[in-house]
C-alpha cells in the first residue's frame, strides 16, 4: 500500500520554510560583510556623513533583489509541487524499506519507484532531470551574471549620485563662504564708507547722465 497523501500535505511547506530560513541566514552574512569599514575601504572617496546611508541603501536593494529572484525561481521550478512529490516518494521508500526489514528480505527488492516497480527510486528522481538541470544550471549562471551586472550598474549609479550630492554640498559651501566674505567686506568703518560714497560720486560725474543710463 502506498503512503497516504494526507501524511505529507504540509511537508513541502515545511521545506519551503526551511529554505526561507536558510536564505535569511545567508542574507545575514551580507550584513556582517557590508560594514562601514568595508564600505569605506571599497569607496574611500565617499563622504563619511553619507557612508552609512549609502551602505544601508545598497544592502537593502541587494537583499530585495535576491529575495525577488528566490521567489521567481520557486515559481519557475514549481518547487512546491515538486517538494510534495519528493516527500511522497521518500515516504513510500521508507515504508518499503521498513517492510523489507520486518520481512527480513533485501531492501533492493522493494526499494523501487513508487509507481514503476522495475525502476529504482534513485534513477526515477535523478536521471530524467539531468539534461534539464544542466540546461537550467547554464541559464542560472547567465541569470547570475546579469544580476551581478545589474548590481554593478546600480553601484555605479549610487556612486554618481553620491558624487553629485557632494559636488552640490561643495558648491553650497563655497557660496556661503563667498557670502561671508562679502558681508565682512561690507562692514567698513565710517571713513571708508565716506570714501566709498566719494568715489562713487566721482565715477557718476565722470560718466555723466548718458554713462549712467
mmCIF file of C-alpha atoms in Angstrom:
data_model
loop_
_atom_site.group_PDB
_atom_site.id
_atom_site.type_symbol
_atom_site.label_atom_id
_atom_site.label_comp_id
_atom_site.label_asym_id
_atom_site.label_seq_id
_atom_site.Cartn_x
_atom_site.Cartn_y
_atom_site.Cartn_z
ATOM 1 C CA UNK A 1 0.000 0.000 0.000
ATOM 2 C CA UNK A 2 1.324 3.443 -0.913
ATOM 3 C CA UNK A 3 1.848 6.166 1.680
ATOM 4 C CA UNK A 4 -1.215 8.258 2.396
ATOM 5 C CA UNK A 5 -1.195 11.690 0.796
ATOM 6 C CA UNK A 6 -2.556 13.293 3.969
ATOM 7 C CA UNK A 7 0.686 12.440 5.750
ATOM 8 C CA UNK A 8 2.734 14.744 3.538
ATOM 9 C CA UNK A 9 0.297 17.521 2.596
ATOM 10 C CA UNK A 10 2.205 20.128 4.601
ATOM 11 C CA UNK A 11 5.719 18.695 4.325
ATOM 12 C CA UNK A 12 6.600 20.770 1.261
ATOM 13 C CA UNK A 13 5.530 23.914 3.126
ATOM 14 C CA UNK A 14 7.922 22.976 5.924
ATOM 15 C CA UNK A 15 10.696 22.537 3.370
ATOM 16 C CA UNK A 16 9.902 25.935 1.844
ATOM 17 C CA UNK A 17 10.060 27.478 5.314
ATOM 18 C CA UNK A 18 13.433 25.848 5.892
ATOM 19 C CA UNK A 19 14.565 27.143 2.529
ATOM 20 C CA UNK A 20 13.479 30.659 3.517
ATOM 21 C CA UNK A 21 15.222 30.313 6.890
ATOM 22 C CA UNK A 22 18.429 29.260 5.148
ATOM 23 C CA UNK A 23 18.147 32.229 2.801
ATOM 24 C CA UNK A 24 17.626 34.583 5.761
ATOM 25 C CA UNK A 25 20.814 33.249 7.348
ATOM 26 C CA UNK A 26 22.634 33.858 4.079
ATOM 27 C CA UNK A 27 21.307 37.422 3.957
ATOM 28 C CA UNK A 28 22.606 37.950 7.492
ATOM 29 C CA UNK A 29 26.088 37.252 6.136
ATOM 30 C CA UNK A 30 25.648 40.252 3.843
ATOM 31 C CA UNK A 31 25.035 42.434 6.915
ATOM 32 C CA UNK A 32 28.161 41.040 8.550
ATOM 33 C CA UNK A 33 30.290 41.769 5.489
ATOM 34 C CA UNK A 34 28.761 45.085 4.449
ATOM 35 C CA UNK A 35 30.182 47.050 7.372
ATOM 36 C CA UNK A 36 31.002 50.743 7.327
ATOM 37 C CA UNK A 37 34.688 49.823 7.454
ATOM 38 C CA UNK A 38 34.467 47.571 4.390
ATOM 39 C CA UNK A 39 32.361 50.141 2.570
ATOM 40 C CA UNK A 40 34.867 52.880 3.351
ATOM 41 C CA UNK A 41 37.645 50.654 2.010
ATOM 42 C CA UNK A 42 35.689 49.996 -1.193
ATOM 43 C CA UNK A 43 34.584 53.625 -1.591
ATOM 44 C CA UNK A 44 37.313 55.752 0.006
ATOM 45 C CA UNK A 45 36.142 58.918 -1.767
ATOM 46 C CA UNK A 46 32.667 58.704 -0.202
ATOM 47 C CA UNK A 47 31.810 61.391 2.331
ATOM 48 C CA UNK A 48 31.829 59.959 5.857
ATOM 49 C CA UNK A 49 28.469 61.579 6.608
ATOM 50 C CA UNK A 50 26.875 59.744 3.668
ATOM 51 C CA UNK A 51 28.657 56.421 4.134
ATOM 52 C CA UNK A 52 26.180 54.706 6.466
ATOM 53 C CA UNK A 53 23.151 55.857 4.486
ATOM 54 C CA UNK A 54 24.673 54.660 1.212
ATOM 55 C CA UNK A 55 25.626 51.324 2.782
ATOM 56 C CA UNK A 56 22.123 50.701 4.125
ATOM 57 C CA UNK A 57 20.550 51.623 0.792
ATOM 58 C CA UNK A 58 22.871 49.300 -1.141
ATOM 59 C CA UNK A 59 22.310 46.367 1.244
ATOM 60 C CA UNK A 60 18.537 46.890 1.173
ATOM 61 C CA UNK A 61 18.373 46.835 -2.631
ATOM 62 C CA UNK A 62 20.710 43.823 -2.826
ATOM 63 C CA UNK A 63 18.635 41.791 -0.354
ATOM 64 C CA UNK A 64 15.420 42.767 -2.105
ATOM 65 C CA UNK A 65 16.816 41.632 -5.468
ATOM 66 C CA UNK A 66 17.911 38.272 -4.013
ATOM 67 C CA UNK A 67 14.501 37.661 -2.414
ATOM 68 C CA UNK A 68 12.686 38.512 -5.630
ATOM 69 C CA UNK A 69 14.947 36.147 -7.562
ATOM 70 C CA UNK A 70 14.277 33.404 -4.997
ATOM 71 C CA UNK A 71 10.505 33.802 -5.399
ATOM 72 C CA UNK A 72 10.866 33.708 -9.159
ATOM 73 C CA UNK A 73 12.915 30.515 -9.021
ATOM 74 C CA UNK A 74 10.415 28.832 -6.686
ATOM 75 C CA UNK A 75 7.604 29.629 -9.114
ATOM 76 C CA UNK A 76 9.511 28.767 -12.291
ATOM 77 C CA UNK A 77 10.634 25.425 -10.861
ATOM 78 C CA UNK A 78 7.175 24.706 -9.361
ATOM 79 C CA UNK A 79 9.099 23.783 -6.230
ATOM 80 C CA UNK A 80 6.026 23.441 -4.051
ATOM 81 C CA UNK A 81 4.584 20.699 -6.257
ATOM 82 C CA UNK A 82 7.964 19.032 -6.696
ATOM 83 C CA UNK A 83 8.642 19.019 -2.959
ATOM 84 C CA UNK A 84 5.250 17.456 -2.325
ATOM 85 C CA UNK A 85 6.042 14.724 -4.847
ATOM 86 C CA UNK A 86 9.504 14.215 -3.379
ATOM 87 C CA UNK A 87 8.038 13.856 0.103
ATOM 88 C CA UNK A 88 5.573 11.310 -1.228
ATOM 89 C CA UNK A 89 8.350 9.281 -2.853
ATOM 90 C CA UNK A 90 10.616 9.362 0.203
ATOM 91 C CA UNK A 91 7.823 8.251 2.499
ATOM 92 C CA UNK A 92 6.975 5.411 0.131
ATOM 93 C CA UNK A 93 10.653 4.428 0.023
ATOM 94 C CA UNK A 94 10.817 4.480 3.839
ATOM 95 C CA UNK A 95 7.683 2.355 4.027
ATOM 96 C CA UNK A 96 9.123 -0.229 1.645
ATOM 97 C CA UNK A 97 12.443 -0.219 3.476
ATOM 98 C CA UNK A 98 10.693 -0.851 6.791
ATOM 99 C CA UNK A 99 8.585 -3.583 5.202
ATOM 100 C CA UNK A 100 11.720 -5.275 3.868
ATOM 101 C CA UNK A 101 13.368 -5.048 7.293
ATOM 102 C CA UNK A 102 10.392 -6.644 9.004
ATOM 103 C CA UNK A 103 10.213 -9.407 6.414
ATOM 104 C CA UNK A 104 13.975 -9.958 6.531
ATOM 105 C CA UNK A 105 14.472 -9.561 2.781
ATOM 106 C CA UNK A 106 16.965 -7.454 0.836
ATOM 107 C CA UNK A 107 15.822 -3.854 0.579
ATOM 108 C CA UNK A 108 16.860 -3.741 -3.085
ATOM 109 C CA UNK A 109 13.886 -5.927 -3.991
ATOM 110 C CA UNK A 110 11.416 -3.420 -2.548
ATOM 111 C CA UNK A 111 13.328 -0.163 -2.780
ATOM 112 C CA UNK A 112 11.756 0.727 -6.100
ATOM 113 C CA UNK A 113 9.900 3.606 -7.676
ATOM 114 C CA UNK A 114 6.500 4.294 -6.118
ATOM 115 C CA UNK A 115 4.709 3.685 -9.440
ATOM 116 C CA UNK A 116 7.150 1.634 -11.563
ATOM 117 C CA UNK A 117 8.465 -1.449 -9.820
ATOM 118 C CA UNK A 118 11.128 -2.047 -12.489
ATOM 119 C CA UNK A 119 12.886 1.289 -11.823
ATOM 120 C CA UNK A 120 14.753 2.145 -8.633
ATOM 121 C CA UNK A 121 13.912 5.332 -6.777
ATOM 122 C CA UNK A 122 17.300 6.991 -7.286
ATOM 123 C CA UNK A 123 17.040 6.654 -11.069
ATOM 124 C CA UNK A 124 13.469 7.883 -11.006
ATOM 125 C CA UNK A 125 14.373 11.013 -9.100
ATOM 126 C CA UNK A 126 17.632 11.924 -10.789
ATOM 127 C CA UNK A 127 18.080 10.524 -14.281
ATOM 128 C CA UNK A 128 15.209 12.300 -16.094
ATOM 129 C CA UNK A 129 16.226 15.602 -14.550
ATOM 130 C CA UNK A 130 19.902 15.621 -15.533
ATOM 131 C CA UNK A 131 19.550 17.248 -19.000
ATOM 132 C CA UNK A 132 17.068 19.810 -17.714
ATOM 133 C CA UNK A 133 19.242 20.514 -14.693
ATOM 134 C CA UNK A 134 22.292 21.082 -16.856
ATOM 135 C CA UNK A 135 20.347 23.454 -19.070
ATOM 136 C CA UNK A 136 18.852 25.214 -16.073
ATOM 137 C CA UNK A 137 22.267 25.476 -14.439
ATOM 138 C CA UNK A 138 23.568 27.231 -17.547
ATOM 139 C CA UNK A 139 20.549 29.529 -17.506
ATOM 140 C CA UNK A 140 21.040 30.279 -13.811
ATOM 141 C CA UNK A 141 24.708 31.094 -14.395
ATOM 142 C CA UNK A 142 23.670 33.526 -17.132
ATOM 143 C CA UNK A 143 20.988 34.999 -14.888
ATOM 144 C CA UNK A 144 23.513 35.343 -12.065
ATOM 145 C CA UNK A 145 25.906 37.187 -14.381
ATOM 146 C CA UNK A 146 23.062 39.505 -15.392
ATOM 147 C CA UNK A 147 22.214 40.066 -11.732
ATOM 148 C CA UNK A 148 25.851 40.853 -10.941
ATOM 149 C CA UNK A 149 25.909 43.280 -13.872
ATOM 150 C CA UNK A 150 22.727 44.964 -12.638
ATOM 151 C CA UNK A 151 24.201 45.245 -9.149
ATOM 152 C CA UNK A 152 27.390 46.756 -10.604
ATOM 153 C CA UNK A 153 25.324 49.253 -12.608
ATOM 154 C CA UNK A 154 23.305 50.175 -9.515
ATOM 155 C CA UNK A 155 26.556 50.625 -7.622
ATOM 156 C CA UNK A 156 27.863 52.976 -10.337
ATOM 157 C CA UNK A 157 24.603 54.945 -10.218
ATOM 158 C CA UNK A 158 24.871 55.158 -6.451
ATOM 159 C CA UNK A 159 28.465 56.375 -6.692
ATOM 160 C CA UNK A 160 27.483 59.019 -9.244
ATOM 161 C CA UNK A 161 24.564 60.103 -7.070
ATOM 162 C CA UNK A 162 26.826 60.403 -4.044
ATOM 163 C CA UNK A 163 29.447 62.322 -6.040
ATOM 164 C CA UNK A 164 26.793 64.688 -7.420
ATOM 165 C CA UNK A 165 25.465 65.300 -3.934
ATOM 166 C CA UNK A 166 28.998 66.003 -2.725
ATOM 167 C CA UNK A 167 29.516 68.485 -5.575
ATOM 168 C CA UNK A 168 26.315 70.274 -4.606
ATOM 169 C CA UNK A 169 27.407 70.404 -0.991
ATOM 170 C CA UNK A 170 30.787 71.837 -2.003
ATOM 171 C CA UNK A 171 29.119 74.424 -4.247
ATOM 172 C CA UNK A 172 26.776 75.448 -1.438
ATOM 173 C CA UNK A 173 29.700 75.612 0.980
ATOM 174 C CA UNK A 174 31.682 77.828 -1.413
ATOM 175 C CA UNK A 175 28.667 80.089 -1.933
ATOM 176 C CA UNK A 176 28.267 80.513 1.828
ATOM 177 C CA UNK A 177 31.964 81.291 2.202
ATOM 178 C CA UNK A 178 31.732 83.895 -0.562
ATOM 179 C CA UNK A 179 28.684 85.412 1.106
ATOM 180 C CA UNK A 180 30.522 85.591 4.429
ATOM 181 C CA UNK A 181 33.460 87.309 2.748
ATOM 182 C CA UNK A 182 31.117 89.775 1.047
ATOM 183 C CA UNK A 183 29.324 90.564 4.304
ATOM 184 C CA UNK A 184 32.629 91.011 6.103
ATOM 185 C CA UNK A 185 33.776 93.324 3.335
ATOM 186 C CA UNK A 186 30.639 95.444 3.715
ATOM 187 C CA UNK A 187 31.312 96.017 7.400
ATOM 188 C CA UNK A 188 33.588 99.020 6.806
ATOM 189 C CA UNK A 189 34.373 101.944 9.030
ATOM 190 C CA UNK A 190 32.577 105.250 8.618
ATOM 191 C CA UNK A 191 35.600 106.865 6.979
ATOM 192 C CA UNK A 192 35.769 104.035 4.458
ATOM 193 C CA UNK A 193 32.065 104.492 3.790
ATOM 194 C CA UNK A 194 32.595 108.218 3.160
ATOM 195 C CA UNK A 195 35.463 107.471 0.797
ATOM 196 C CA UNK A 196 33.302 104.886 -0.967
ATOM 197 C CA UNK A 197 30.494 107.413 -1.491
ATOM 198 C CA UNK A 198 33.012 110.000 -2.678
ATOM 199 C CA UNK A 199 34.477 107.550 -5.178
ATOM 200 C CA UNK A 200 31.015 106.626 -6.449
ATOM 201 C CA UNK A 201 30.109 110.300 -6.874
ATOM 202 C CA UNK A 202 33.290 110.916 -8.848
ATOM 203 C CA UNK A 203 32.524 107.950 -11.080
ATOM 204 C CA UNK A 204 28.976 109.166 -11.677
ATOM 205 C CA UNK A 205 30.199 112.664 -12.544
ATOM 206 C CA UNK A 206 32.815 111.227 -14.876
ATOM 207 C CA UNK A 207 30.319 109.011 -16.652
ATOM 208 C CA UNK A 208 27.650 111.676 -16.940
ATOM 209 C CA UNK A 209 23.925 111.090 -17.447
ATOM 210 C CA UNK A 210 24.493 109.058 -20.647
ATOM 211 C CA UNK A 211 27.006 106.798 -18.981
ATOM 212 C CA UNK A 212 24.625 106.215 -16.083
ATOM 213 C CA UNK A 213 21.795 105.460 -18.472
#
